[in-house]
Amino acid sequence: MKNTTIIKLMLLILIALTLSSCGKSKPVLYIFNWSDYIDPVLIKEFEVANNCKIKYSTYDSNENMITKIKSARESFDVVFPSGDHVSILKEAGLLESLNRTKLTNYRNLNSGLLSKAQVFDNANEYSVPYFWGLTGLMYNKRYVPAELVAKQSWSIVGDPFFKAKNKVTMLDDAREVIGAALVYNGFDLNDTSEAALATAKKTLDAWDVNITQFDSDSYKNEVPDGTTWLAQSYNGDVLQQMAENKELGFFLPSEGSSLWMDNVVILKSSQNKELAYKFLDFLLEVNTAKRNAEYTQYATPNKAAHELLSDDIKNNALIYPSQEYLAKCYMIMALGNDVKKIDALYEAIKMN
Ligand code: SPD
């Protein structure tokens, strides 16, 4: 064999060995998050800094997330449930009790918001606040007349202007849909009394003539392209679209709305807890949290990161509404067995 051939062969073997050992030794972290809810550059940075691979999957509702994590086929390390679902996962014994000594950046969190999170995780033992937000109405200015929007009311969902046009959608989220009708009628969003739910049903039956679908993802593309004109939507998702399209508008209804906090948790079944802790701590790091808030356009519970944000973001009332507006909003709470009443009403509306 010629010397050059031998050298080439040795090089190939070396490359193959390097590649196979990389593949084998790189730990993998399985992350399951809401769609459009992290700056993708951060994922790459974490992979490089920790010489690992992130397998990243997304969901569009807490209900889908729970179904997948309970199915034996899917296994995840880090998940992002909303507050009421932190309680549900905790009750089901699925969450890791967090060792805060591994979270060196935990001190960056806003202590006032940590106290608020105790309504669903009483000692902040299982969850770390990720972002908080509100639900409102997104619209396309090209099709929805300004006079209709001027009232800034949930009542626009049932407005006769939309009749037979098939242009209105609501979230595929029982708590948000029933919640909007409850708040519109002056009830607490967590009220499951017969009177409250009967009133909400009446309103939703009236709105339903306009509603074409219950969907939590499509509106992000369909309001911009005119397939949908008005959509119940999560504030940050809309602001991400509004940055690129001046024809889009969004308002928080004057009657009030839902207020929610999404959180990071590690599943008890996680196969790579050390790496999961590193990922949580990375998200809590001040510059990571600042960049993530800028990308997602959601309100950060990271006090140190919030201080670094531009005034444009800090003063944006669609991200950080006034205390006066927040007083009209309701945190979505876990309802135990009573949630079945909400689910039954939601299914009945969807079947109409
Ligand atoms: N694209 C991210 C959306 C996050 C919404 N989470 C909150 C849901 C509360 N019902």
PDB file of C-alpha atoms and ligand atoms in Angstrom, residues 34-37 62 82 173 176 220 234 237 260 262 298 332, ligand 1:
ATOM      1  CA  TRP A  34     -45.077  25.928  24.101  1.00  0.00           C
ATOM      2  CA  SER A  35     -44.475  26.889  20.472  1.00  0.00           C
ATOM      3  CA  ASP A  36     -42.684  30.231  19.782  1.00  0.00           C
ATOM      4  CA  TYR A  37     -41.691  30.482  23.420  1.00  0.00           C
ATOM      5  CA  ASN A  62     -51.507  22.398  28.641  1.00  0.00           C
ATOM      6  CA  SER A  82     -48.981  27.091  33.266  1.00  0.00           C
ATOM      7  CA  ASP A 173     -58.255  26.232  25.671  1.00  0.00           C
ATOM      8  CA  GLU A 176     -59.578  30.689  28.295  1.00  0.00           C
ATOM      9  CA  LYS A 220     -50.348  33.646  14.282  1.00  0.00           C
ATOM     10  CA  TYR A 234     -51.861  35.226  23.855  1.00  0.00           C
ATOM     11  CA  ASP A 237     -47.488  35.673  20.319  1.00  0.00           C
ATOM     12  CA  TRP A 260     -51.309  33.392  33.717  1.00  0.00           C
ATOM     13  CA  ASP A 262     -45.944  29.715  32.774  1.00  0.00           C
ATOM     14  CA  TYR A 298     -43.672  38.149  27.091  1.00  0.00           C
ATOM     15  CA  ILE A 332     -56.207  30.801  36.138  1.00  0.00           C
TER      16      ILE A 332
HETATM   17  N1  SPD B   1     -46.588  30.720  22.516  1.00  0.00           N
HETATM   18  C1  SPD B   1     -46.597  30.733  23.926  1.00  0.00           C
HETATM   19  C2  SPD B   1     -47.969  30.742  24.522  1.00  0.00           C
HETATM   20  C3  SPD B   1     -47.952  30.621  25.991  1.00  0.00           C
HETATM   21  C4  SPD B   1     -49.298  30.608  26.569  1.00  0.00           C
HETATM   22  N2  SPD B   1     -49.332  30.071  27.834  1.00  0.00           N
HETATM   23  C5  SPD B   1     -50.414  30.371  28.676  1.00  0.00           C
HETATM   24  C6  SPD B   1     -51.655  29.635  28.531  1.00  0.00           C
HETATM   25  C7  SPD B   1     -52.644  29.904  29.610  1.00  0.00           C
HETATM   26  N3  SPD B   1     -53.935  29.472  29.307  1.00  0.00           N
END
